[in-house]
Tab-separated table of C-alpha atoms in Angstrom:
chain	number	residue	atom	x	y	z
A	1	MET	CA	305.850	-54.191	175.498
A	2	SER	CA	305.530	-53.864	179.214
A	3	GLN	CA	302.789	-54.312	181.750
A	4	VAL	CA	302.560	-50.950	183.466
A	5	ALA	CA	303.199	-51.378	187.188
A	6	SER	CA	300.846	-49.878	189.768
A	7	SER	CA	303.673	-47.736	191.102
A	8	GLU	CA	303.891	-45.938	187.767
A	9	THR	CA	301.085	-43.500	188.469
A	10	SER	CA	301.203	-41.482	185.229
A	11	ARG	CA	302.295	-42.184	181.687
A	12	ASP	CA	301.884	-40.479	178.309
A	13	TYR	CA	301.137	-42.256	175.034
A	14	ASP	CA	300.141	-41.315	171.537
A	15	VAL	CA	297.115	-43.645	171.728
A	16	VAL	CA	295.182	-45.174	174.622
A	17	VAL	CA	292.885	-48.096	173.806
A	18	ILE	CA	290.223	-49.129	176.326
A	19	GLY	CA	289.184	-52.748	175.859
A	20	ALA	CA	291.462	-55.575	174.709
A	21	GLY	CA	289.031	-57.678	172.745
A	22	PRO	CA	289.593	-58.340	169.031
A	23	VAL	CA	288.539	-54.768	168.213
A	24	GLY	CA	290.849	-53.071	170.665
A	25	GLU	CA	293.698	-55.395	169.745
A	26	ASN	CA	293.335	-54.469	166.075
A	27	VAL	CA	293.249	-50.737	166.775
A	28	ALA	CA	296.382	-51.040	168.933
A	29	ASP	CA	298.151	-53.201	166.369
A	30	ARG	CA	297.518	-50.673	163.586
A	31	THR	CA	298.591	-47.608	165.542
A	32	ARG	CA	301.694	-49.243	167.023
A	33	ALA	CA	302.767	-50.658	163.649
A	34	ALA	CA	302.682	-47.106	162.306
A	35	GLY	CA	305.058	-45.942	165.033
A	36	LEU	CA	302.609	-44.459	167.544
A	37	SER	CA	303.204	-45.386	171.172
A	38	THR	CA	300.137	-47.320	172.297
A	39	VAL	CA	298.777	-48.736	175.544
A	40	ILE	CA	295.753	-51.005	175.928
A	41	VAL	CA	293.675	-51.310	179.102
A	42	GLU	CA	291.614	-54.367	180.043
A	43	SER	CA	289.744	-55.315	183.219
A	44	GLU	CA	289.160	-58.956	182.251
A	45	LEU	CA	290.918	-61.346	179.852
A	46	ILE	CA	293.000	-60.133	176.937
A	47	GLY	CA	291.114	-61.334	173.874
A	48	GLY	CA	287.725	-60.212	175.096
A	49	GLU	CA	284.198	-61.557	174.873
A	50	CYS	CA	284.647	-63.232	171.505
A	51	SER	CA	287.594	-65.354	172.575
A	52	TYR	CA	286.281	-66.613	175.898
A	53	TRP	CA	282.505	-66.238	176.134
A	54	ALA	CA	281.045	-65.779	172.643
A	55	CYS	CA	282.287	-66.679	169.150
A	56	GLU	CA	284.998	-69.194	169.974
A	57	PRO	CA	283.307	-71.256	172.705
A	58	SER	CA	279.868	-71.143	171.087
A	59	LYS	CA	281.178	-72.408	167.761
A	60	ALA	CA	283.221	-75.058	169.554
A	61	LEU	CA	279.968	-76.313	171.065
A	62	LEU	CA	278.091	-76.079	167.775
A	63	ARG	CA	280.613	-77.583	165.367
A	64	PRO	CA	280.153	-81.208	166.591
A	65	VAL	CA	276.378	-80.689	166.590
A	66	LEU	CA	276.265	-79.509	162.987
A	67	ALA	CA	278.852	-82.030	161.768
A	68	ARG	CA	276.774	-84.860	163.221
A	69	ALA	CA	273.608	-83.429	161.653
A	70	ASP	CA	275.344	-83.320	158.250
A	71	ALA	CA	276.746	-86.837	158.667
A	72	ARG	CA	273.293	-88.198	159.426
A	73	ARG	CA	272.220	-87.061	155.947
A	74	VAL	CA	275.066	-88.811	154.103
A	75	PRO	CA	274.597	-92.401	152.904
A	76	GLY	CA	277.196	-94.619	154.531
A	77	LEU	CA	277.595	-92.299	157.508
A	78	ALA	CA	274.039	-91.991	158.781
A	79	LYS	CA	274.138	-95.135	160.898
A	80	ALA	CA	277.548	-94.336	162.386
A	81	ALA	CA	276.367	-90.815	163.315
A	82	ALA	CA	273.097	-91.940	164.884
A	83	GLY	CA	274.386	-92.112	168.442
A	84	PRO	CA	274.673	-89.341	171.029
A	85	LEU	CA	277.493	-86.837	171.140
A	86	ASP	CA	280.411	-87.425	173.494
A	87	VAL	CA	279.551	-84.525	175.786
A	88	ALA	CA	282.792	-84.675	177.779
A	89	ALA	CA	284.825	-84.485	174.559
A	90	VAL	CA	282.746	-81.563	173.252
A	91	LEU	CA	283.185	-79.584	176.468
A	92	ALA	CA	286.903	-80.406	176.539
A	93	HIS	CA	287.244	-79.114	172.980
A	94	ARG	CA	285.408	-75.949	174.015
A	95	ASP	CA	287.853	-75.501	176.884
A	96	GLU	CA	290.815	-75.904	174.534
A	97	MET	CA	289.396	-73.306	172.142
A	98	THR	CA	289.223	-70.812	175.005
A	99	PHE	CA	292.718	-71.776	176.235
A	100	HIS	CA	290.965	-72.756	179.471
A	101	TRP	CA	290.163	-69.068	179.988
A	102	ASP	CA	293.836	-68.186	180.234
A	103	ASP	CA	295.044	-65.152	178.260
A	104	GLY	CA	298.767	-65.835	178.419
A	105	ASN	CA	299.079	-66.273	174.655
A	106	GLN	CA	297.286	-62.987	174.027
A	107	VAL	CA	299.626	-61.193	176.401
A	108	LYS	CA	302.586	-62.633	174.499
A	109	TRP	CA	301.069	-61.338	171.269
A	110	LEU	CA	300.814	-57.823	172.718
A	111	GLU	CA	304.461	-58.112	173.702
A	112	SER	CA	305.378	-59.177	170.166
A	113	VAL	CA	303.826	-56.029	168.669
A	114	SER	CA	305.176	-53.734	171.421
A	115	VAL	CA	301.838	-52.601	172.824
A	116	ASP	CA	301.881	-51.810	176.544
A	117	LEU	CA	299.240	-53.328	178.808
A	118	VAL	CA	297.513	-51.977	181.903
A	119	ARG	CA	295.178	-54.324	183.730
A	120	GLY	CA	292.296	-52.629	185.479
A	121	HIS	CA	289.062	-50.709	185.065
A	122	ALA	CA	289.479	-47.700	182.785
A	123	ARG	CA	287.415	-44.526	182.900
A	124	LEU	CA	287.706	-41.366	180.856
A	125	ASP	CA	288.942	-38.540	183.072
A	126	GLY	CA	288.378	-35.510	180.890
A	127	PRO	CA	289.717	-34.822	177.390
A	128	GLN	CA	292.484	-37.205	176.342
A	129	ARG	CA	292.911	-38.591	179.856
A	130	VAL	CA	292.152	-42.059	181.222
A	131	SER	CA	292.159	-43.132	184.856
A	132	VAL	CA	292.687	-46.831	185.556
A	133	THR	CA	291.831	-48.529	188.836
A	134	THR	CA	294.088	-51.565	189.061
A	135	PRO	CA	293.174	-54.904	190.691
A	136	GLN	CA	295.382	-53.821	193.611
A	137	GLY	CA	293.285	-50.685	194.121
A	138	ASP	CA	295.930	-48.289	192.804
A	139	THR	CA	295.310	-45.604	190.200
A	140	VAL	CA	297.227	-45.249	186.959
A	141	LEU	CA	296.708	-42.071	184.934
A	142	LEU	CA	297.198	-42.274	181.174
A	143	SER	CA	297.351	-39.318	178.802
A	144	ALA	CA	296.791	-39.639	175.057
A	145	ARG	CA	298.560	-37.183	172.777
A	146	HIS	CA	296.387	-38.072	169.797
A	147	ALA	CA	293.517	-40.472	170.478
A	148	VAL	CA	291.567	-42.562	172.944
A	149	ALA	CA	289.691	-45.513	171.453
A	150	LEU	CA	286.750	-46.943	173.397
A	151	CYS	CA	286.410	-50.605	172.444
A	152	THR	CA	284.353	-51.799	175.392
A	153	GLY	CA	281.703	-53.743	173.467
A	154	THR	CA	278.367	-54.729	174.944
A	155	THR	CA	276.869	-56.688	177.786
A	156	THR	CA	273.657	-58.672	178.197
A	157	ALA	CA	270.403	-56.715	178.278
A	158	LEU	CA	268.185	-58.291	180.902
A	159	PRO	CA	264.416	-57.780	181.124
A	160	ASP	CA	262.815	-56.117	184.136
A	161	LEU	CA	261.216	-59.206	185.637
A	162	PRO	CA	259.914	-59.878	189.137
A	163	GLY	CA	262.328	-62.240	190.845
A	164	LEU	CA	265.124	-61.998	188.302
A	165	ASP	CA	267.515	-60.122	190.555
A	166	THR	CA	267.311	-62.905	193.154
A	167	THR	CA	267.372	-65.809	190.693
A	168	ARG	CA	270.649	-67.255	189.496
A	169	HIS	CA	270.318	-67.372	185.715
A	170	TRP	CA	272.375	-67.865	182.610
A	171	THR	CA	273.453	-65.199	180.173
A	172	SER	CA	275.443	-65.945	177.035
A	173	ARG	CA	278.564	-66.303	179.198
A	174	GLU	CA	277.147	-69.121	181.307
A	175	ALA	CA	275.625	-70.745	178.225
A	176	THR	CA	278.981	-70.983	176.461
A	177	GLY	CA	281.001	-71.793	179.574
A	178	ALA	CA	278.798	-74.310	181.417
A	179	ASP	CA	280.501	-77.468	182.677
A	180	HIS	CA	277.340	-79.584	182.821
A	181	VAL	CA	274.293	-80.330	180.680
A	182	PRO	CA	271.094	-79.172	182.367
A	183	GLY	CA	268.230	-81.655	182.124
A	184	ARG	CA	265.772	-78.892	181.261
A	185	LEU	CA	266.888	-75.575	179.788
A	186	ALA	CA	264.573	-72.639	179.128
A	187	VAL	CA	265.933	-70.155	176.580
A	188	VAL	CA	264.328	-66.711	176.496
A	189	GLY	CA	264.806	-64.841	173.236
A	190	GLY	CA	264.471	-65.230	169.497
A	191	GLY	CA	267.729	-63.914	168.083
A	192	VAL	CA	271.028	-65.466	167.066
A	193	VAL	CA	272.283	-66.326	170.565
A	194	ALA	CA	268.957	-67.902	171.520
A	195	ALA	CA	268.777	-69.988	168.344
A	196	GLU	CA	272.406	-71.125	168.510
A	197	MET	CA	272.378	-72.031	172.195
A	198	ALA	CA	269.038	-73.827	171.849
A	199	THR	CA	270.581	-75.839	169.008
A	200	ALA	CA	273.737	-76.672	170.960
A	201	TRP	CA	272.206	-77.680	174.280
A	202	GLN	CA	269.328	-79.654	172.767
A	203	ALA	CA	271.895	-81.748	170.892
A	204	LEU	CA	274.081	-82.098	173.988
A	205	GLY	CA	271.212	-83.636	175.939
A	206	SER	CA	269.063	-80.873	177.411
A	207	GLN	CA	265.345	-80.683	176.871
A	208	VAL	CA	265.182	-77.137	175.539
A	209	THR	CA	262.133	-74.902	175.663
A	210	LEU	CA	262.624	-71.792	173.537
A	211	LEU	CA	260.401	-68.883	174.568
A	212	VAL	CA	260.077	-66.270	171.813
A	213	ARG	CA	258.167	-63.055	172.389
A	214	GLY	CA	257.707	-62.356	168.697
A	215	ASP	CA	256.045	-64.395	165.982
A	216	GLY	CA	259.255	-65.957	164.700
A	217	LEU	CA	262.983	-66.505	165.142
A	218	LEU	CA	265.723	-64.322	163.642
A	219	HIS	CA	263.372	-61.422	162.995
A	220	ARG	CA	266.093	-59.251	161.449
A	221	MET	CA	266.505	-61.743	158.609
A	222	GLU	CA	264.199	-62.957	155.862
A	223	PRO	CA	261.133	-64.594	157.471
A	224	PHE	CA	261.785	-67.931	155.747
A	225	ALA	CA	265.103	-68.198	157.630
A	226	GLY	CA	263.395	-68.172	161.009
A	227	GLU	CA	260.698	-70.541	159.788
A	228	LEU	CA	263.188	-73.172	158.629
A	229	VAL	CA	265.264	-72.857	161.799
A	230	THR	CA	262.119	-73.276	163.901
A	231	GLU	CA	261.282	-76.453	161.971
A	232	GLY	CA	264.815	-77.734	162.509
A	233	LEU	CA	264.713	-77.127	166.247
A	234	ARG	CA	261.362	-78.824	166.599
A	235	GLU	CA	262.561	-81.819	164.604
A	236	ALA	CA	265.526	-82.041	166.978
A	237	GLY	CA	263.123	-82.246	169.921
A	238	ALA	CA	263.100	-78.658	171.192
A	239	ASP	CA	259.845	-77.073	172.323
A	240	VAL	CA	259.637	-73.765	170.429
A	241	ARG	CA	256.898	-71.456	171.693
A	242	LEU	CA	256.204	-68.310	169.694
A	243	GLY	CA	254.320	-65.233	170.861
A	244	VAL	CA	254.921	-65.792	174.574
A	245	THR	CA	256.426	-63.487	177.191
A	246	VAL	CA	258.015	-64.368	180.510
A	247	THR	CA	256.372	-62.347	183.279
A	248	ALA	CA	258.155	-63.705	186.370
A	249	VAL	CA	260.856	-66.151	187.447
A	250	LYS	CA	261.768	-67.736	190.775
A	251	ARG	CA	264.286	-70.396	191.720
A	252	HIS	CA	263.139	-72.727	194.469
A	253	GLY	CA	265.489	-74.501	196.853
A	254	GLY	CA	268.554	-72.273	196.513
A	255	ASP	CA	270.957	-71.868	193.591
A	256	ASP	CA	270.659	-75.524	192.604
A	257	GLY	CA	266.881	-75.675	192.737
A	258	GLU	CA	264.329	-75.594	189.934
A	259	VAL	CA	263.373	-72.395	188.171
A	260	ALA	CA	259.658	-71.620	188.068
A	261	ILE	CA	258.771	-69.513	185.027
A	262	THR	CA	255.450	-67.695	184.610
A	263	LEU	CA	254.246	-66.833	181.091
A	264	ASP	CA	251.825	-64.146	179.962
A	265	ASP	CA	249.322	-66.733	178.737
A	266	GLY	CA	248.844	-67.856	182.312
A	267	SER	CA	250.848	-71.054	181.981
A	268	ASP	CA	253.879	-72.068	184.031
A	269	LEU	CA	257.116	-73.797	183.114
A	270	VAL	CA	259.749	-75.468	185.259
A	271	ALA	CA	263.412	-75.718	184.205
A	272	ASP	CA	266.778	-76.540	185.737
A	273	GLU	CA	268.430	-73.521	184.119
A	274	ILE	CA	267.123	-70.425	182.348
A	275	LEU	CA	269.116	-68.526	179.726
A	276	PHE	CA	268.257	-64.931	178.885
A	277	ALA	CA	269.327	-64.095	175.340
A	278	THR	CA	267.297	-60.911	175.154
A	279	GLY	CA	269.628	-58.475	173.448
A	280	ARG	CA	272.713	-56.403	174.186
A	281	ILE	CA	273.367	-52.973	175.689
A	282	PRO	CA	276.533	-50.877	175.348
A	283	ASN	CA	279.191	-51.382	177.988
A	284	THR	CA	279.453	-47.652	178.662
A	285	SER	CA	277.738	-47.202	182.026
A	286	ASP	CA	280.999	-46.909	183.965
A	287	VAL	CA	283.664	-45.679	181.562
A	288	GLY	CA	283.641	-41.995	182.512
A	289	LEU	CA	281.481	-40.665	179.695
A	290	HIS	CA	280.145	-37.907	181.945
A	291	SER	CA	283.664	-36.439	182.155
A	292	VAL	CA	283.527	-35.536	178.459
A	293	GLY	CA	279.895	-34.458	178.316
A	294	LEU	CA	278.353	-37.758	177.259
A	295	THR	CA	275.649	-39.816	178.957
A	296	PRO	CA	276.745	-42.997	180.751
A	297	GLY	CA	275.110	-46.118	179.341
A	298	ASP	CA	274.512	-44.645	175.880
A	299	TRP	CA	275.532	-46.045	172.523
A	300	LEU	CA	278.194	-43.818	170.973
A	301	THR	CA	277.435	-42.173	167.650
A	302	VAL	CA	280.423	-42.022	165.311
A	303	ASP	CA	281.302	-40.863	161.827
A	304	ASP	CA	282.637	-43.204	159.152
A	305	SER	CA	286.148	-43.102	160.635
A	306	CYS	CA	284.717	-44.085	164.048
A	307	GLN	CA	285.316	-40.669	165.626
A	308	VAL	CA	282.690	-39.852	168.269
A	309	THR	CA	280.724	-36.997	166.750
A	310	ALA	CA	279.577	-35.399	170.025
A	311	VAL	CA	283.107	-34.809	171.356
A	312	SER	CA	285.076	-31.831	170.086
A	313	ASP	CA	288.654	-31.900	168.790
A	314	GLY	CA	288.280	-35.400	167.326
A	315	TRP	CA	290.363	-37.303	169.885
A	316	LEU	CA	287.739	-39.854	170.993
A	317	TYR	CA	286.937	-42.924	168.909
A	318	ALA	CA	284.333	-45.614	169.594
A	319	VAL	CA	285.022	-48.816	167.695
A	320	GLY	CA	283.100	-52.078	167.425
A	321	ASP	CA	279.834	-53.020	169.092
A	322	VAL	CA	279.851	-49.958	171.321
A	323	ASN	CA	278.873	-47.726	168.361
A	324	ARG	CA	275.963	-50.025	167.350
A	325	ARG	CA	276.759	-49.926	163.639
A	326	ALA	CA	277.109	-53.703	163.360
A	327	LEU	CA	277.293	-55.959	166.426
A	328	LEU	CA	279.574	-58.630	164.974
A	329	THR	CA	283.222	-59.429	165.704
A	330	HIS	CA	284.323	-59.391	162.076
A	331	GLN	CA	282.653	-56.012	161.519
A	332	GLY	CA	284.281	-54.637	164.657
A	333	LYS	CA	287.688	-55.757	163.427
A	334	TYR	CA	286.937	-54.115	160.088
A	335	GLN	CA	286.097	-50.867	161.881
A	336	ALA	CA	289.283	-51.208	163.912
A	337	ARG	CA	291.366	-51.266	160.749
A	338	ILE	CA	289.577	-48.139	159.519
A	339	ALA	CA	289.880	-46.313	162.850
A	340	GLY	CA	293.515	-47.279	163.276
A	341	ALA	CA	294.374	-45.926	159.839
A	342	ALA	CA	292.449	-42.708	160.524
A	343	ILE	CA	294.156	-42.166	163.890
A	344	VAL	CA	297.570	-42.607	162.293
A	345	ALA	CA	296.782	-40.279	159.391
A	346	ARG	CA	295.530	-37.530	161.685
A	347	ALA	CA	298.395	-37.967	164.148
A	348	LYS	CA	300.943	-37.599	161.366
A	349	GLY	CA	299.214	-34.653	159.731
A	350	GLY	CA	298.304	-36.616	156.627
A	351	GLN	CA	295.159	-36.528	154.574
A	352	VAL	CA	292.170	-38.459	155.872
A	353	HIS	CA	290.373	-39.989	152.910
A	354	THR	CA	286.625	-39.845	153.479
A	355	ASP	CA	285.557	-40.900	150.009
A	356	ARG	CA	283.430	-44.001	149.659
A	357	TRP	CA	286.294	-46.450	149.176
A	358	GLY	CA	288.911	-44.559	151.155
A	359	PRO	CA	291.135	-46.298	153.708
A	360	HIS	CA	289.648	-44.188	156.518
A	361	THR	CA	285.978	-44.696	155.738
A	362	ALA	CA	283.851	-47.547	157.056
A	363	THR	CA	281.125	-48.522	154.587
A	364	ALA	CA	280.843	-52.317	154.823
A	365	ASP	CA	279.310	-52.126	158.304
A	366	ALA	CA	276.248	-50.548	156.734
A	367	ALA	CA	276.054	-51.675	153.112
A	368	ALA	CA	277.107	-55.314	153.260
A	369	VAL	CA	277.183	-56.958	156.681
A	370	PRO	CA	277.739	-60.731	156.379
A	371	GLN	CA	276.454	-62.992	159.123
A	372	VAL	CA	276.265	-66.744	159.638
A	373	VAL	CA	273.921	-68.303	162.186
A	374	PHE	CA	275.360	-71.679	163.144
A	375	VAL	CA	272.162	-73.665	163.511
A	376	ASP	CA	270.580	-76.596	161.677
A	377	PRO	CA	269.804	-75.631	158.969
A	378	GLU	CA	272.566	-73.044	158.712
A	379	VAL	CA	271.642	-69.456	157.847
A	380	ALA	CA	273.847	-66.977	155.990
A	381	SER	CA	272.909	-63.460	154.940
A	382	VAL	CA	274.453	-60.237	153.686
A	383	GLY	CA	273.096	-56.928	152.459
A	384	LEU	CA	269.442	-55.951	152.449
A	385	THR	CA	266.467	-58.075	153.356
A	386	THR	CA	263.275	-57.770	151.330
A	387	HIS	CA	261.679	-55.628	154.051
A	388	GLU	CA	264.696	-53.318	154.230
A	389	ALA	CA	264.739	-52.972	150.454
A	390	GLN	CA	261.062	-52.039	150.420
A	391	GLN	CA	261.639	-49.489	153.185
A	392	SER	CA	264.508	-47.943	151.222
A	393	GLY	CA	262.296	-47.238	148.229
A	394	ARG	CA	264.602	-49.001	145.769
A	395	ARG	CA	263.124	-51.008	142.913
A	396	ILE	CA	264.020	-54.573	143.786
A	397	ASP	CA	263.553	-57.883	141.993
A	398	VAL	CA	263.270	-60.810	144.414
A	399	VAL	CA	264.743	-64.058	143.085
A	400	ASP	CA	264.080	-67.238	145.088
A	401	TYR	CA	265.480	-70.679	144.473
A	402	ASP	CA	265.002	-74.060	146.111
A	403	LEU	CA	268.502	-75.212	147.073
A	404	ALA	CA	267.375	-78.833	146.897
A	405	ARG	CA	267.250	-78.417	143.102
A	406	VAL	CA	270.986	-77.650	142.901
A	407	SER	CA	273.042	-80.692	141.921
A	408	GLY	CA	275.747	-80.012	144.487
A	409	ALA	CA	273.177	-80.094	147.278
A	410	HIS	CA	272.378	-83.741	146.491
A	411	GLN	CA	276.068	-84.582	146.870
A	412	TYR	CA	276.225	-82.675	150.142
A	413	ALA	CA	273.320	-84.424	151.819
A	414	GLN	CA	270.565	-86.892	151.041
A	415	GLY	CA	267.176	-85.233	151.307
A	416	TYR	CA	268.796	-81.778	151.311
A	417	GLN	CA	266.388	-79.011	152.276
A	418	GLY	CA	267.153	-75.337	151.865
A	419	ARG	CA	266.150	-72.071	150.329
A	420	ALA	CA	268.004	-69.141	148.842
A	421	ARG	CA	267.089	-65.590	147.861
A	422	ILE	CA	268.901	-62.738	146.225
A	423	LEU	CA	267.654	-59.203	145.779
A	424	ILE	CA	268.550	-57.449	142.555
A	425	ASP	CA	268.515	-53.685	142.222
A	426	ALA	CA	266.351	-53.325	139.126
A	427	ASP	CA	267.915	-50.004	138.142
A	428	GLN	CA	271.572	-50.733	138.837
A	429	ARG	CA	271.275	-54.422	137.870
A	430	THR	CA	273.459	-55.450	140.799
A	431	VAL	CA	272.920	-57.691	143.817
A	432	ALA	CA	271.618	-55.804	146.857
A	433	GLY	CA	271.103	-58.664	149.295
A	434	ALA	CA	271.366	-62.418	149.686
A	435	THR	CA	270.053	-64.983	152.167
A	436	PHE	CA	270.813	-68.702	152.158
A	437	VAL	CA	269.323	-71.358	154.446
A	438	GLY	CA	270.508	-74.968	154.358
A	439	PRO	CA	273.400	-77.238	155.353
A	440	GLY	CA	276.778	-75.781	154.409
A	441	VAL	CA	275.529	-72.422	153.107
A	442	GLY	CA	277.949	-70.381	155.196
A	443	GLU	CA	280.589	-70.960	152.523
A	444	LEU	CA	278.367	-69.212	149.965
A	445	LEU	CA	278.462	-65.974	151.894
A	446	TYR	CA	281.752	-64.469	150.794
A	447	SER	CA	280.855	-64.674	147.114
A	448	ALA	CA	277.620	-62.834	147.875
A	449	THR	CA	279.498	-60.237	149.918
A	450	VAL	CA	281.963	-59.607	147.088
A	451	ALA	CA	279.122	-59.285	144.577
A	452	ILE	CA	277.368	-56.669	146.727
A	453	VAL	CA	280.404	-54.673	147.826
A	454	SER	CA	281.904	-54.641	144.323
A	455	GLU	CA	278.543	-53.871	142.701
A	456	VAL	CA	279.202	-56.526	140.085
A	457	PRO	CA	276.784	-56.105	137.165
A	458	LEU	CA	274.612	-59.115	136.417
A	459	GLU	CA	276.163	-59.279	132.986
A	460	ARG	CA	279.552	-59.903	134.590
A	461	LEU	CA	278.180	-62.456	137.062
A	462	TRP	CA	277.256	-64.662	134.098
A	463	HIS	CA	281.004	-65.038	133.533
A	464	ALA	CA	281.730	-66.099	137.147
A	465	VAL	CA	281.301	-69.822	136.567
A	466	PRO	CA	280.497	-71.967	139.648
A	467	ALA	CA	282.171	-75.361	139.914
A	468	PHE	CA	280.051	-78.464	139.355
A	469	PRO	CA	278.769	-80.144	141.471
A	470	THR	CA	278.788	-77.617	144.336
A	471	ILE	CA	276.060	-75.721	146.137
A	472	SER	CA	277.529	-72.501	144.689
A	473	GLU	CA	275.850	-73.474	141.418
A	474	VAL	CA	272.833	-71.696	142.898
A	475	TRP	CA	274.348	-68.486	141.525
A	476	LEU	CA	273.837	-69.738	137.977
A	477	ARG	CA	270.286	-70.782	138.856
A	478	PHE	CA	269.605	-67.316	140.265
A	479	LEU	CA	270.644	-65.679	137.007
A	480	GLU	CA	268.646	-68.125	134.913
A	481	THR	CA	265.561	-67.595	137.065
A	482	HIS	CA	265.863	-63.830	136.924
A	483	ARG	CA	266.319	-63.839	133.166
A	484	GLY	CA	263.268	-66.089	132.828
């Protein structure tokens, strides 16, 4: 592997990958391992959003919070866990998990798999061509014999608010990378980022006010998930306000002054920092889409091998969040494995398998998308929600169970509170969806994912015996409840 020097103005490769986050890294790894010469282009840190500003730092902040919450429910530990978190230690751990925002180890990994690296801003420059503006202001032209893979992810979607453009504010990056605990933090949004960051900073010492435009948190999940998370945040001391919209913001006294927030109900709120967790937009506004007939700023529509459908000759791929199929790191990496295999097969003149379970066909990013929300109580879901099942027209049996009635839950925590639901396809007699809310439920998710993806018949699930006493015993209780 080599870092392409600015003086090398033009180079040819089999594959050019734009974006060196986990998705781009996985595409490059697959194509290079199959013998295709591959270069990856990145304008920021190798490792991408997940490694430095999203998954890794956010979970580093949340892990001590959730561990303390669990310990407080365990006899013999509750008193020891009653005190405040060591904020300096938590932030130091976060810094270690991000390698102090240094990508040296990731560069070494690229070297180990013989993928070339160009640092700079990449733009498509017509079919199978990429122009890179380096940090030094030079231009490097890259040509792709077989494929270009756009793995540029997303960026924060900000609302059109009076005063926002002149007000220093937090996005998810500042929320995960902050070096101080704000006394008062306003969080705008009701999705995963909003819920997780509200959980983290309230526990770290902020007085959090969560401003949710809709009537509940986590609106893409089962309603009971958002209800239980709202209760948990309020019990932790956060002020959760539902059905409110921010209409204006202004920071008084310079960048370090207070933020005045105006709400649509006529009330005002003052905070030290304001975090906007109001959705994501594709990072495609300045990647040269116009040069291949596409609209800058658009999501990119792809087929099941992640080929962009609107570009002829099949050379352009869009992998990960940028194609909007499933905005999750693990799903993007899954797509990367599919796309990498498809690129290799097409480059070598082999057969591209587009059947349902073929190695070149992405299906899990639509049929069974697992997700954990690291809040208190924890939320884990995969497959359809009840609303989605109803919209699909399938005949669905809804099976609910109180997790507090599972023996393993009593071992996990005193006064355990949680709820679980599975959806059963009444015709196929298989699991179509699952949602779990409660301490420690994230570890239930893979079993649910396997059941859905493998379409395991209920009759077979009876023979998958859960260990006693664990929370996974809920699977037996589901089957018993459904059988009646």
